[in-house]
Short mmCIF file of C-alpha atoms in Angstrom, two decimals:
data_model
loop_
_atom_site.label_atom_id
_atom_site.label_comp_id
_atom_site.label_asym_id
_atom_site.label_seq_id
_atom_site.Cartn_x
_atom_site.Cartn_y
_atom_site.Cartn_z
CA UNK A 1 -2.93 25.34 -16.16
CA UNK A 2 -5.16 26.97 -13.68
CA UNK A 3 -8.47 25.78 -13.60
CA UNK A 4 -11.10 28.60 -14.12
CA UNK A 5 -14.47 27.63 -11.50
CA UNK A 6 -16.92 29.60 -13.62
CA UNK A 7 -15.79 27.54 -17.08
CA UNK A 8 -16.43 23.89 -17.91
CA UNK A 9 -17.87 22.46 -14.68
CA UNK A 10 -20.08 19.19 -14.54
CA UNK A 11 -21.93 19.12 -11.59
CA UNK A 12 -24.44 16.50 -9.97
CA UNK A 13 -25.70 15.06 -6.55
CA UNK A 14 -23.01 17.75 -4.90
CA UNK A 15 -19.94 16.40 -7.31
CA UNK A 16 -18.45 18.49 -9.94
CA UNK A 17 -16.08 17.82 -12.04
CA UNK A 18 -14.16 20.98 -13.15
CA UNK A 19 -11.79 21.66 -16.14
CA UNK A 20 -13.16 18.55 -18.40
CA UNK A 21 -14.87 20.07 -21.61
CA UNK A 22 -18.41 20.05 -21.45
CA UNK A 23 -20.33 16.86 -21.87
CA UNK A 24 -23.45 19.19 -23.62
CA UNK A 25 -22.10 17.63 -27.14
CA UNK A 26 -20.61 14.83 -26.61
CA UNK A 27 -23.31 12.16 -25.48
CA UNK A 28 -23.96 10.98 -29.40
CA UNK A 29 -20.64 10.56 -29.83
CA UNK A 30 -19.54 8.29 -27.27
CA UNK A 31 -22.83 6.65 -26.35
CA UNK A 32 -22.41 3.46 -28.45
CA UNK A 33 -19.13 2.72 -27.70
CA UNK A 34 -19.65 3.07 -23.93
CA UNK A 35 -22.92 0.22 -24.43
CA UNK A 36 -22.95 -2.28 -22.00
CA UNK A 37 -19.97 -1.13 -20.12
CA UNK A 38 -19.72 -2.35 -16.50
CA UNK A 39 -17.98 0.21 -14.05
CA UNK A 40 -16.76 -3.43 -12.03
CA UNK A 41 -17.22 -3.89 -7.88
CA UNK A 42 -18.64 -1.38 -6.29
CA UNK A 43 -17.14 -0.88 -2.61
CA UNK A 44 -20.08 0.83 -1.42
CA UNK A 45 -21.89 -2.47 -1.61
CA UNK A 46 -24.45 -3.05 1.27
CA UNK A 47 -27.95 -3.79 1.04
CA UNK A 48 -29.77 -1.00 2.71
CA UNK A 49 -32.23 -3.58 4.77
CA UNK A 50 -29.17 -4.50 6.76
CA UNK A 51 -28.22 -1.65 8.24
CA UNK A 52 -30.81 -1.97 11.12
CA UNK A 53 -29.36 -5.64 11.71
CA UNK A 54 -25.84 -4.10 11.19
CA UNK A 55 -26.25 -1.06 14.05
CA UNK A 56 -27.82 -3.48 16.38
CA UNK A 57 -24.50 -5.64 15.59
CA UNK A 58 -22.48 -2.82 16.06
CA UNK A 59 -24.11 -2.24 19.51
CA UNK A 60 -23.80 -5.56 20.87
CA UNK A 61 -19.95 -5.42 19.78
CA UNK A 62 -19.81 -2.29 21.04
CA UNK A 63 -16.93 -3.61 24.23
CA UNK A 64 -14.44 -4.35 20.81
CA UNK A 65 -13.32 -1.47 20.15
CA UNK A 66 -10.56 -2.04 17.26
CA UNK A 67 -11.68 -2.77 14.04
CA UNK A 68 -10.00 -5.02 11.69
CA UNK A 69 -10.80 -6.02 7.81
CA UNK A 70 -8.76 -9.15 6.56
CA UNK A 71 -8.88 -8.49 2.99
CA UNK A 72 -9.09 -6.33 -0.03
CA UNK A 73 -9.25 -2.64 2.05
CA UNK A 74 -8.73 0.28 -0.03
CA UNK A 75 -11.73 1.73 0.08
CA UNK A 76 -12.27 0.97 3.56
CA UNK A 77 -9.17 2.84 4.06
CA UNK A 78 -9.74 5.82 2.38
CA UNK A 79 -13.49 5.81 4.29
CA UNK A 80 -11.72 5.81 8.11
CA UNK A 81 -9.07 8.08 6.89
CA UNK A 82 -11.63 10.69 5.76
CA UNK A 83 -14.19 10.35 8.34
CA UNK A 84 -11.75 10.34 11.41
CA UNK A 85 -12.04 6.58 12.55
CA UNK A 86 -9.62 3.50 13.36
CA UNK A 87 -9.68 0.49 11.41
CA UNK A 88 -6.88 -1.53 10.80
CA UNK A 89 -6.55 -3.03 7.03
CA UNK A 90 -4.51 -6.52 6.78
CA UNK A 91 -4.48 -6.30 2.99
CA UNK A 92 -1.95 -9.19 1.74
CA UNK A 93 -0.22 -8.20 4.57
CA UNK A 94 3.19 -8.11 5.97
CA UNK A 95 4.03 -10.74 8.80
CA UNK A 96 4.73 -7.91 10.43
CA UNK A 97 1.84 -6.62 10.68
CA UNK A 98 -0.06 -9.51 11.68
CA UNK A 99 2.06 -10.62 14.41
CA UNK A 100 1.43 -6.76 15.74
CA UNK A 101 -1.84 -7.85 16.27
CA UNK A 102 -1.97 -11.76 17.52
CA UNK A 103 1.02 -11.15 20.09
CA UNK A 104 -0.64 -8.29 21.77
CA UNK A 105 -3.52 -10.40 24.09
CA UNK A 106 -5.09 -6.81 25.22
CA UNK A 107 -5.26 -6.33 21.77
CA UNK A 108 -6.59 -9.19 20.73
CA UNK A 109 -9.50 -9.22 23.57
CA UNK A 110 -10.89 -6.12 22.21
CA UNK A 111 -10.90 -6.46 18.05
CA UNK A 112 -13.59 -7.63 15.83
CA UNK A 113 -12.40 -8.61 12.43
CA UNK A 114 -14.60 -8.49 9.58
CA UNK A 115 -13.22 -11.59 7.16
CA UNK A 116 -13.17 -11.24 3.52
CA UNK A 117 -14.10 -14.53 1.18
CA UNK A 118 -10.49 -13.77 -0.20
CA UNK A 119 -8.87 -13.87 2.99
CA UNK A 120 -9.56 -17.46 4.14
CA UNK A 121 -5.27 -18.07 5.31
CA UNK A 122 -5.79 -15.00 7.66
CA UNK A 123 -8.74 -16.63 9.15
CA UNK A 124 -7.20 -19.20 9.55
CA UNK A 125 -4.20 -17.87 11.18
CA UNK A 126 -6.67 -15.24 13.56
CA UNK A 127 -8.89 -18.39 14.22
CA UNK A 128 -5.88 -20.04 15.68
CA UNK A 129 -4.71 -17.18 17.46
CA UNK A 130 -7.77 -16.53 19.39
CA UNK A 131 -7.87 -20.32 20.38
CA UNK A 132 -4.46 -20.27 21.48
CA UNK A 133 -5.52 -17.65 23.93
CA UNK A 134 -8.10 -20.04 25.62
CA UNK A 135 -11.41 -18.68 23.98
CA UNK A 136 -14.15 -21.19 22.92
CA UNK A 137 -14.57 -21.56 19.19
CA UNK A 138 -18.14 -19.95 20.11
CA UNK A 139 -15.93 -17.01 21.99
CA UNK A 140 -13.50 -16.84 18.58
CA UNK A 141 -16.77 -16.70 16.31
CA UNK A 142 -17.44 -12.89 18.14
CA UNK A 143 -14.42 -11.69 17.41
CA UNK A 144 -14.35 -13.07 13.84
CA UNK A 145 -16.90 -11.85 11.82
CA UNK A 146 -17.62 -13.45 8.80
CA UNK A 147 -20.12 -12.02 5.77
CA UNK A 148 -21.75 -16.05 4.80
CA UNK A 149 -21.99 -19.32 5.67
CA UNK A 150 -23.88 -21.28 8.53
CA UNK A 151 -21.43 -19.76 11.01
CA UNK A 152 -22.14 -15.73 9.88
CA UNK A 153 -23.76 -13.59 12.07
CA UNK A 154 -24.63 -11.35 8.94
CA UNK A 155 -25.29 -12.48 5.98
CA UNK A 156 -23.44 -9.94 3.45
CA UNK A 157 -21.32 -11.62 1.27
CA UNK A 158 -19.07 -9.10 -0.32
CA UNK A 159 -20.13 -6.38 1.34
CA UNK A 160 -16.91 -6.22 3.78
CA UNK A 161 -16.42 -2.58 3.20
CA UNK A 162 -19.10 -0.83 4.54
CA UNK A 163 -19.72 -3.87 7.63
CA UNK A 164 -16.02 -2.96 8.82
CA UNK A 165 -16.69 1.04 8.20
CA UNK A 166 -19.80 0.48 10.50
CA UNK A 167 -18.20 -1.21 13.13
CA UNK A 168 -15.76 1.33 13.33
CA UNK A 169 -18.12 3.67 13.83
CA UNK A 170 -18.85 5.09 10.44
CA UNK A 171 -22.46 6.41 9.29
CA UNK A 172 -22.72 3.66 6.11
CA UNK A 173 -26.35 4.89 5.29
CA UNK A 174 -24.91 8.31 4.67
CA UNK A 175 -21.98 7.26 2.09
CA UNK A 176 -24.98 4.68 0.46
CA UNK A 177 -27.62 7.86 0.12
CA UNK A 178 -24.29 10.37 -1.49
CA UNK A 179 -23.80 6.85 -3.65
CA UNK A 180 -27.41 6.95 -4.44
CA UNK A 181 -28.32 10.62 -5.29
CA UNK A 182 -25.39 10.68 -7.63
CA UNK A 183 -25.46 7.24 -9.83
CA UNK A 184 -28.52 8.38 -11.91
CA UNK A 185 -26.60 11.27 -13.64
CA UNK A 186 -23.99 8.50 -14.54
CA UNK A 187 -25.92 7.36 -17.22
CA UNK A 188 -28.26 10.43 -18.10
CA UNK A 189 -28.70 11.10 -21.70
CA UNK A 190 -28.78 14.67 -21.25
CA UNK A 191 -27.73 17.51 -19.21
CA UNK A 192 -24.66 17.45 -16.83
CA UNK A 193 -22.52 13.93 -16.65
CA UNK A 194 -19.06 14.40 -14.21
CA UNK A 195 -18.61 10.61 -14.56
CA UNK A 196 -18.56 10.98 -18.39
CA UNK A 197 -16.64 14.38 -18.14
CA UNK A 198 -13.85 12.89 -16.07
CA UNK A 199 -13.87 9.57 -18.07
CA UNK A 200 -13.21 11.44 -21.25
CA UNK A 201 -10.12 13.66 -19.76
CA UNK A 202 -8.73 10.69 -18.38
CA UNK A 203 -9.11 8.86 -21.67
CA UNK A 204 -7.43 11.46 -23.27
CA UNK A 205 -4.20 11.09 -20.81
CA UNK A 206 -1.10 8.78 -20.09
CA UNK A 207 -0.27 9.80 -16.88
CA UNK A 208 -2.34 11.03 -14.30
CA UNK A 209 -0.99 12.40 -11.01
CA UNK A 210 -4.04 12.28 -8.25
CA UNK A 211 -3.32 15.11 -5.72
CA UNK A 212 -5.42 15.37 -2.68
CA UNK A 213 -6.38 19.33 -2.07
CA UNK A 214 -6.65 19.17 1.35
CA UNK A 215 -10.42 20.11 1.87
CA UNK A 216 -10.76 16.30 3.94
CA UNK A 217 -10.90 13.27 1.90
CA UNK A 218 -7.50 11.45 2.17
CA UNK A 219 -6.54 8.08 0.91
CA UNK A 220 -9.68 8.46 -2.24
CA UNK A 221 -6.14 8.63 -4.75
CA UNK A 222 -4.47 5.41 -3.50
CA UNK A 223 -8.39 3.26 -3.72
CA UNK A 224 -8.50 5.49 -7.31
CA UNK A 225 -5.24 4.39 -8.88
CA UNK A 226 -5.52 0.61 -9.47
CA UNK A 227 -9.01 1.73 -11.17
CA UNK A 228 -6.67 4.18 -13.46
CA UNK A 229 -3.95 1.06 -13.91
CA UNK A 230 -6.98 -1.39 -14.83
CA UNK A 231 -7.49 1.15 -17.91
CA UNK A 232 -3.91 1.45 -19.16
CA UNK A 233 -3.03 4.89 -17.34
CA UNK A 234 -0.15 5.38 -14.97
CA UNK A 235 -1.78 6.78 -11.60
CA UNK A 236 1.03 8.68 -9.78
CA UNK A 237 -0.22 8.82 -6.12
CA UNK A 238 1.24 12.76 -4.83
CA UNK A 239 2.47 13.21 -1.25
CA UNK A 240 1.68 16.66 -1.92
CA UNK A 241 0.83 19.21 -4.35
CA UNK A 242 3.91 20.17 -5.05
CA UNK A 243 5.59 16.76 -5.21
CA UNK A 244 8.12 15.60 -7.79
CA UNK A 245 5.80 13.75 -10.78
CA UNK A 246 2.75 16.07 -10.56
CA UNK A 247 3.48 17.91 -13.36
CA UNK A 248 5.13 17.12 -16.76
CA UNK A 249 4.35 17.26 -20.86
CA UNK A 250 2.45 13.95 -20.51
CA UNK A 251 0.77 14.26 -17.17
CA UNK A 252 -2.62 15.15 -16.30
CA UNK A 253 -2.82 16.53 -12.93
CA UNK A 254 -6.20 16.43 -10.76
CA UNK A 255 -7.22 17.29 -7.64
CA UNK A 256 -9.67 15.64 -5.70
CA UNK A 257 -11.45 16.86 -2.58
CA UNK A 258 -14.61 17.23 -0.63
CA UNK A 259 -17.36 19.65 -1.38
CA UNK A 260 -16.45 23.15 -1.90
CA UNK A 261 -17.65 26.02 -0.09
CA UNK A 262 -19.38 28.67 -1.47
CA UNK A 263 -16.69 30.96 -3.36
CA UNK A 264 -13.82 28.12 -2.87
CA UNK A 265 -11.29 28.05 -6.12
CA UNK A 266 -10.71 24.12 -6.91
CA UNK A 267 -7.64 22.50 -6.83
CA UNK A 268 -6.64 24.08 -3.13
CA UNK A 269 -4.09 25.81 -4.35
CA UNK A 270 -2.30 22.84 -6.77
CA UNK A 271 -3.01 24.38 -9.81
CA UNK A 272 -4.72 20.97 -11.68
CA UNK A 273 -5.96 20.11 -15.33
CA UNK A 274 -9.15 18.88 -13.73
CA UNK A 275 -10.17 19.14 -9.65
CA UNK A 276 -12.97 16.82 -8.61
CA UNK A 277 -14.77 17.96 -5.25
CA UNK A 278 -17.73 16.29 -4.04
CA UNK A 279 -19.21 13.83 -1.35
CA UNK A 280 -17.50 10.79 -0.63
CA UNK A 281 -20.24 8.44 -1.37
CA UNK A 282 -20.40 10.22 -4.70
CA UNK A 283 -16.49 10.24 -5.41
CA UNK A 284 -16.70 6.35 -4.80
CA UNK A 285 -19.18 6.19 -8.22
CA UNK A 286 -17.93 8.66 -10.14
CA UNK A 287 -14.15 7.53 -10.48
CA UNK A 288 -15.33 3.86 -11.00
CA UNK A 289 -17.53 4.95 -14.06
CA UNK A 290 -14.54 7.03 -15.04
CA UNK A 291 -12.17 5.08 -14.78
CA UNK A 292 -14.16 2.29 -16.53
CA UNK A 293 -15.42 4.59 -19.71
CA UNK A 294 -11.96 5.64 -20.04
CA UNK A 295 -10.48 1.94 -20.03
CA UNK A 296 -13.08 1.19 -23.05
CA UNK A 297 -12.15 4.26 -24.86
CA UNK A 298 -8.38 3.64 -24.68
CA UNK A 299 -9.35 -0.40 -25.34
CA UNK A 300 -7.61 -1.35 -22.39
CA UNK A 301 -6.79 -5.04 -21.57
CA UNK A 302 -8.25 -6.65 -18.99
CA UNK A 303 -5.33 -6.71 -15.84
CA UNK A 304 -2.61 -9.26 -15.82
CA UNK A 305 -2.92 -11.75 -12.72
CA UNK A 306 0.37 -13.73 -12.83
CA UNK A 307 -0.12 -16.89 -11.30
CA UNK A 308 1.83 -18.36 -8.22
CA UNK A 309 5.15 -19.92 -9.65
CA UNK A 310 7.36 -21.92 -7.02
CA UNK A 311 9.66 -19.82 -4.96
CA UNK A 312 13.32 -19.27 -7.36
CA UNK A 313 16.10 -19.69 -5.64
CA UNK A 314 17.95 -16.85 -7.04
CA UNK A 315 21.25 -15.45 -5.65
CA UNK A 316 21.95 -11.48 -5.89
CA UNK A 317 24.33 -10.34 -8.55
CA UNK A 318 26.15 -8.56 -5.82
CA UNK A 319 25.46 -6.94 -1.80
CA UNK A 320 26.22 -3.82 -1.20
CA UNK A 321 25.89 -3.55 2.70
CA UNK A 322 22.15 -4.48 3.98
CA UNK A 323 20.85 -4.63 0.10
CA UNK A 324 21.61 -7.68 -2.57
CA UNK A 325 21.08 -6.41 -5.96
CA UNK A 326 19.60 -9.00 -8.80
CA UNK A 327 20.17 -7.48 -12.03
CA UNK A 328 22.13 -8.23 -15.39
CA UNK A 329 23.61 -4.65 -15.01
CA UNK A 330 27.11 -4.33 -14.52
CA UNK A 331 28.57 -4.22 -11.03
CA UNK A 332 28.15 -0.48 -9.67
CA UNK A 333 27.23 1.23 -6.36
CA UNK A 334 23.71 1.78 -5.52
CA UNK A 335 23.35 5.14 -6.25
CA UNK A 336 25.31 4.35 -9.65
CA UNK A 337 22.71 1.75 -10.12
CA UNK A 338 19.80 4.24 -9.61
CA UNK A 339 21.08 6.72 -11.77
CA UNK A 340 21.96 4.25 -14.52
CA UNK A 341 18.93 1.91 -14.50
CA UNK A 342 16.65 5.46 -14.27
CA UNK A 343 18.88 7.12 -17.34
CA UNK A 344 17.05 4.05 -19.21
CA UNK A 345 13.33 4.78 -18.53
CA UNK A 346 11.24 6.44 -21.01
CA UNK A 347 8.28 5.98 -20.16
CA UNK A 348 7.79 5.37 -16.49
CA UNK A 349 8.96 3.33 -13.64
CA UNK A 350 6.55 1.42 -10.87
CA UNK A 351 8.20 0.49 -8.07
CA UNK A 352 6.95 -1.96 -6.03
CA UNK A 353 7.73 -2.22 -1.91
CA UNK A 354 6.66 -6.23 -0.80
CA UNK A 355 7.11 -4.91 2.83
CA UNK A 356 5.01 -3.61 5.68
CA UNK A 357 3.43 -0.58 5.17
CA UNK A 358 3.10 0.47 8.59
CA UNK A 359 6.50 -0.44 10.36
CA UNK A 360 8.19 0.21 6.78
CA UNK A 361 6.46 3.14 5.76
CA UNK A 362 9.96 5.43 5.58
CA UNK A 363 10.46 3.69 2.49
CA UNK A 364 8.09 5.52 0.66
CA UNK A 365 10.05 8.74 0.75
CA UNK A 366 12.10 6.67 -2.24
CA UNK A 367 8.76 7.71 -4.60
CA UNK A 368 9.58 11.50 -5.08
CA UNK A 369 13.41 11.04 -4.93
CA UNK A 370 13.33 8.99 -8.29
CA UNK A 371 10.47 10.60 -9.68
CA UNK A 372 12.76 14.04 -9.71
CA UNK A 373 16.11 11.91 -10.47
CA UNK A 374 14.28 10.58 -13.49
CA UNK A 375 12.22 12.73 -14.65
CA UNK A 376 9.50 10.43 -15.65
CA UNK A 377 5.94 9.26 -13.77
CA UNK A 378 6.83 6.84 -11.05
CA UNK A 379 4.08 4.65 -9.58
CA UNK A 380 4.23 3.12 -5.91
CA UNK A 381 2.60 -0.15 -4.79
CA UNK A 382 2.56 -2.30 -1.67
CA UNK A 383 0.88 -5.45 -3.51
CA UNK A 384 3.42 -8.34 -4.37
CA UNK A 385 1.84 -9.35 -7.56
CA UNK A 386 1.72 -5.98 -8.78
CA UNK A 387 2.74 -6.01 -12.78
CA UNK A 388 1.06 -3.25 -14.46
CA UNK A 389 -0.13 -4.52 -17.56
CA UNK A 390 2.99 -6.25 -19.04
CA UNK A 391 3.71 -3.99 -22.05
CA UNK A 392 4.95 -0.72 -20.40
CA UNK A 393 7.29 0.51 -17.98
CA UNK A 394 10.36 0.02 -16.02
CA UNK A 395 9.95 -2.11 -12.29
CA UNK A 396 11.93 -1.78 -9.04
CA UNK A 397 10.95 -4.54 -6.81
CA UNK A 398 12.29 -4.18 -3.31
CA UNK A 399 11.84 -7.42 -1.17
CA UNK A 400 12.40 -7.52 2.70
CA UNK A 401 13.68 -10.10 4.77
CA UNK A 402 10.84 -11.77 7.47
CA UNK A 403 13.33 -13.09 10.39
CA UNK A 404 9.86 -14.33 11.70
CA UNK A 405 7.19 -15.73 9.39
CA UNK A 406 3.44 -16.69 10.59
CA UNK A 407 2.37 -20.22 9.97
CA UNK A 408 -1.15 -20.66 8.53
CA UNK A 409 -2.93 -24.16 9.68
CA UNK A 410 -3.78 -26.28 6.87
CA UNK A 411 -1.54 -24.59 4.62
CA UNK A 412 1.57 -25.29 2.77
CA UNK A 413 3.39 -22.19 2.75
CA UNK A 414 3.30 -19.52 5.69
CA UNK A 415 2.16 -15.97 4.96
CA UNK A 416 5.23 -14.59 4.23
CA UNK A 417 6.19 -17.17 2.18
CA UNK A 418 3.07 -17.08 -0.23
CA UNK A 419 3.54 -13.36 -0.23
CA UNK A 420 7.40 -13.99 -1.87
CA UNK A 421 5.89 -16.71 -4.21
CA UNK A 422 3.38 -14.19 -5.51
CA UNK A 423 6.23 -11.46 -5.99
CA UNK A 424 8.73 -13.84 -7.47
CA UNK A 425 5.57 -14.87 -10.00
CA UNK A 426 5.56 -10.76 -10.97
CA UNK A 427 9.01 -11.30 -11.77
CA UNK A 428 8.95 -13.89 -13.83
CA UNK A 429 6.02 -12.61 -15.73
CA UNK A 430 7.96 -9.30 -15.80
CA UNK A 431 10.92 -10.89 -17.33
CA UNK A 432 9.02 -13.08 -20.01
CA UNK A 433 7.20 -9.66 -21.30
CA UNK A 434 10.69 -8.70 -21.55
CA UNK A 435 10.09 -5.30 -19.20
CA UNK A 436 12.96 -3.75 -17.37
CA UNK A 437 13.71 -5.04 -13.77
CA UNK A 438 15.57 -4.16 -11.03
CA UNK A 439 15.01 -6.53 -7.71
CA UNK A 440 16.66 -5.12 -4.69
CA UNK A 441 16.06 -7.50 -1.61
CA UNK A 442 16.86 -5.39 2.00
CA UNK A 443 18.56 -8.24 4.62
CA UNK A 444 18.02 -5.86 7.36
CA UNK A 445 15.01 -3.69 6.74
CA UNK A 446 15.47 -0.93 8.67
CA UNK A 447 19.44 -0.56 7.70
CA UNK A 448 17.99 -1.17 4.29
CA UNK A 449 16.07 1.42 4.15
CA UNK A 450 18.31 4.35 5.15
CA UNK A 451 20.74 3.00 2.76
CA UNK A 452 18.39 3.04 0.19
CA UNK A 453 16.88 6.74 0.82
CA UNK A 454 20.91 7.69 1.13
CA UNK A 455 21.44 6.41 -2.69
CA UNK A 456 18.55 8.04 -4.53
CA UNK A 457 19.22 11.07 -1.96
CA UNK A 458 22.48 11.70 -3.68
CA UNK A 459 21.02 11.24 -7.64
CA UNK A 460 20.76 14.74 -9.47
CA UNK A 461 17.17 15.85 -10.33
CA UNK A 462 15.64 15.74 -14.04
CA UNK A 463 13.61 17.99 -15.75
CA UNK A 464 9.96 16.52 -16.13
CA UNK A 465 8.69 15.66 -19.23
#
């Protein structure tokens, strides 16, 4: 549908929502069912007192000039994206990725890396690192910057976000006042609502496709979709507007953007159900109070956390050139495979990539090839543990082999090899909840990869729906 601007907008604090019906009648309705609802961690989380003490950090680190979060970095992500800045994100990462960083010693010399309390084994491995070069310990504590403890040179316990978007250079007093000026209309009793307006169309969907529309604010759909998982929807992340999965009979498509200029149509030309455009501060509120009202309307479950199950020693049902398949499927070519473990799915399919997201970002392209050669939603996500909730869809894990791992001190397990204990735990708890799986394990991940784009290259589109 095309989204008339002049018709069913909720606006507030510079965000409006357009296309959701109007919240005018609904507030009665909804009210006590919403009571005591809890829109969960809010990554715009500073106190405002520190950001003097933060700038005048920021200033005396001013000779480290790349910025790195170890931890949870979505939103931090989508933040630097927008605004234009650097920051490198070690988010359960890759070994890859992290030996990038700690082999490079001009690298090293210049970062600053703001340490999450759920990234202790990266600290760990950094601390190391930066001894190993020949700094002091009271050299490495400059360069590793944690949020609490004796040892912290700021005291902001959770509030890694908006420390690491500072350091990069980021105005964080301007994203907390768009936070700010927005959140009362959140929970107003009267008048305009976008939170509410957006909670209720999502609540009323399956699948939602988030499409950027190109007016600025990139990355907001990948922070936005684990929110959208967390209350039982399928978030398809779009390359583009017009990218395989945006549409379909049981998709709601919206666009998502920055504020609109004067006479501006929403949606940027991606015809949507619903096109949020506002501030990014505000855009951080209103889809966690969305996506939160519209988990207790559909009474979602709370998200399943497998836990850590001993490495399997499984053996692939069969190679075909740089990719062993594990499957109870018949023995077929790849592209055979694809087409017959996609011919299955009726509802959707997640697949999940446990491999680097920078130096194995090709792989990606695989989303919109099986999204047309299935004609079904199909989710994408880097995180190892990733399960959905347990009682829908279809999973394609796709593993990578680390020819070099990174030891952490202390620890049992290296990070590469916790990262395959935590995706061999999603697979068991896939398996028990009897969903559909398909593991395919790359032994050279470049090869791999083109082999793997090559088979779902040569499946024949589906009609969506």
């Amino acid at each position: 549908m095309t989204i008339d601007p002049l018709a069913a907008v909720e606006a507030a604090a510079g965000l409006a929502v357009f296309g959701a019906p109007a919240t005018a009648s609904r507030h009665g309705r909804v009210d006590a069912r919403l009571a005591g609802l809890d829109a969960g961690p809010d990554p715009l989380a500073l106190d405002p007192a520190l950001l003097p003490q933060l700038a005048e950090l920021h200033e005396e680190l001013g000779d480290l000039d790349n910025v790195v979060l170890a931890g949870p970095g979505r939103a931090a992500r989508a933040i630097a994206r927008t605004l234009g800045r650097r920051l490198t994100v070690l988010d359960d990462p890759d070994p890859r990725q992290v030996l990038a960083l700690t082999r490079d010693r001009d690298l090293m010399g210049r970062s600053v890396t703001v340490v999450a309390e759920s990234a202790g084994d990266l600290r760990r491995v950094l601390q190391r690192a930066y001894l190993d070069l020949g700094l002091t310990e009271a050299e490495t504590a400059r360069h590793l910057l944690s949020l609490g403890g004796s040892e912290a040179l700021l005291e902001a316990p959770g509030q890694e976000t908006l420390v690491a978007a500072t350091l990069a250079g980021i105005d964080a007093g301007e994203l907390i006042g768009q936070a700010a000026a927005f959140a009362p209309s959140v929970r107003a009793e009267a008048g305009d609502n976008p939170a509410l307006a957006l909670g209720l169309a999502l609540a009323g969907a399956d699948a939602v496709a988030l499409v950027a529309d190109g007016s600025g604010l990139e990355g907001l759909g990948e922070w936005a979709a684990p929110l959208l998982g967390a209350a039982g929807l399928v978030p398809v992340v779009a390359e583009t507007p017009d990218s395989p999965g945006v549409r379909g009979e049981d998709v709601l498509t919206i666009s998502y953007g920055g504020s609109l200029r004067a006479g501006a149509v929403p949606g940027g030309g991606a015809r949507p159900d619903v096109a949020v455009n506002g501030p990014l501060g505000a855009q951080f509120v209103a889809w966690r109070w969305a996506a939160a009202i519209a988990g207790r309307l559909r009474g979602a479950e709370p998200a399943a956390h497998p836990s850590t199950a001993a490495a399997d020693e499984e053996s692939p049902s069969w190679t075909d050139g740089a990719v062993e398949i594990f499957t109870t499927r018949p023995r077929a070519g790849l592209s055979t495979l694809l087409r017959e473990f996609g011919a299955d799915i009726h509802d959707h399919l997640s697949v999940v990539a446990v491999l680097d997201p920078g130096s194995d970002a090709e792989v990606a392209a695989l989303r919109p090839l099986l999204a047309a050669a299935i004609g079904r939603p199909v989710t994408w996500d880097w995180d190892a543990d990733h399960v959905g909730d347990l009682r829908n869809g279809s999973f394609l894990q796709i593993t990578g082999a680390d020819p070099e791992d990174v030891e952490v001190p202390g620890r049992a397990y290296p990070l590469g090899g916790s990262r395959s204990r935590r995706a061999a735990a999603a697979r068991q708890a896939l398996t028990r909840h009897g969903r559909p799986l398909l593991r395919l394990h790359l032994t050279d991940r470049r090869r791999g990869i083109r082999q793997l784009l090559a088979a779902a290259g040569m499946l024949q589109a589906r009609p969506c729906g």
